[in-house]
């Protein structure tokens, strides 16, 4: 039973990685799967606890992609839960 459980967990993890790759690697310009991550940066800092000694600052992660086939570049902004929280506090 234990080997099947381990195999199922590993299989779900590998399936998750493959699904993520399929969703992020397709170039919208040339329709190939050659979009590669070229960098990551941070933007839009927000302090959610404005107290005197607080350091509860969260940033948006911006992933930079470039197609190795046609040279197309794009950016994806990932702010996860914090984008929802920003909209609730504004």
XYZ file of C-alpha atoms in Angstrom:
90
model
C 0.000 0.000 0.000
C 2.784 2.452 0.875
C 4.579 2.240 -2.504
C 1.301 2.994 -4.302
C 0.681 5.987 -2.042
C 4.181 7.346 -2.678
C 3.802 6.718 -6.407
C 0.451 8.540 -6.429
C 1.900 11.588 -4.628
C 4.918 11.735 -6.943
C 2.641 11.294 -9.970
C 0.401 14.176 -8.871
C 3.448 16.396 -8.373
C 4.854 15.546 -11.812
C 1.429 16.121 -13.381
C 1.244 19.531 -11.680
C 4.664 20.501 -13.084
C 3.733 19.368 -16.593
C 0.415 21.249 -16.452
C 2.219 24.407 -15.299
C 4.747 24.091 -18.113
C 1.974 23.631 -20.686
C 0.139 26.719 -19.428
C 3.168 29.053 -19.418
C 5.367 27.908 -22.310
C 3.182 28.669 -25.354
C 4.173 31.794 -27.282
C 1.076 33.808 -28.309
C 2.847 35.185 -31.384
C 4.331 32.123 -33.110
C 2.278 29.418 -31.295
C 5.308 27.308 -30.341
C 6.162 26.050 -26.853
C 9.467 27.918 -26.630
C 8.616 30.642 -24.088
C 11.336 30.654 -21.396
C 11.616 32.538 -18.114
C 14.385 35.133 -18.460
C 14.053 36.799 -15.084
C 11.975 37.798 -12.121
C 11.493 41.176 -10.486
C 9.397 42.680 -7.707
C 7.077 45.690 -7.819
C 4.183 47.356 -5.969
C 5.242 47.042 -2.302
C 2.423 47.257 0.217
C 2.710 47.314 4.017
C -0.326 45.621 5.564
C 0.574 46.447 9.154
C 1.549 50.142 9.308
C 2.726 49.933 12.935
C 5.974 51.467 14.143
C 8.047 48.261 14.109
C 6.166 46.382 11.397
C 7.825 44.752 8.410
C 4.756 43.118 6.853
C 5.577 44.273 3.319
C 4.456 42.143 0.376
C 5.522 42.585 -3.248
C 4.085 41.500 -6.581
C 6.319 39.040 -8.428
C 6.793 39.821 -12.115
C 8.038 36.968 -14.304
C 9.723 37.965 -17.585
C 9.419 35.560 -20.530
C 11.069 35.505 -23.955
C 10.400 33.183 -26.879
C 13.554 31.481 -28.102
C 11.987 31.011 -31.550
C 10.665 34.483 -32.499
C 11.986 36.750 -29.704
C 8.536 37.769 -28.367
C 8.689 39.108 -24.779
C 5.959 39.213 -22.150
C 5.571 39.786 -18.419
C 3.236 38.006 -15.993
C 2.382 39.615 -12.653
C 1.762 37.264 -9.756
C 0.444 38.777 -6.548
C -1.542 35.770 -5.253
C -3.670 36.428 -2.190
C -2.382 39.967 -1.774
C -4.146 41.317 -4.875
C -7.457 40.302 -3.334
C -6.486 41.814 0.020
C -5.437 45.082 -1.643
C -8.846 45.360 -3.284
C -10.571 44.823 0.081
C -8.533 47.501 1.883
C -8.699 50.253 -0.735
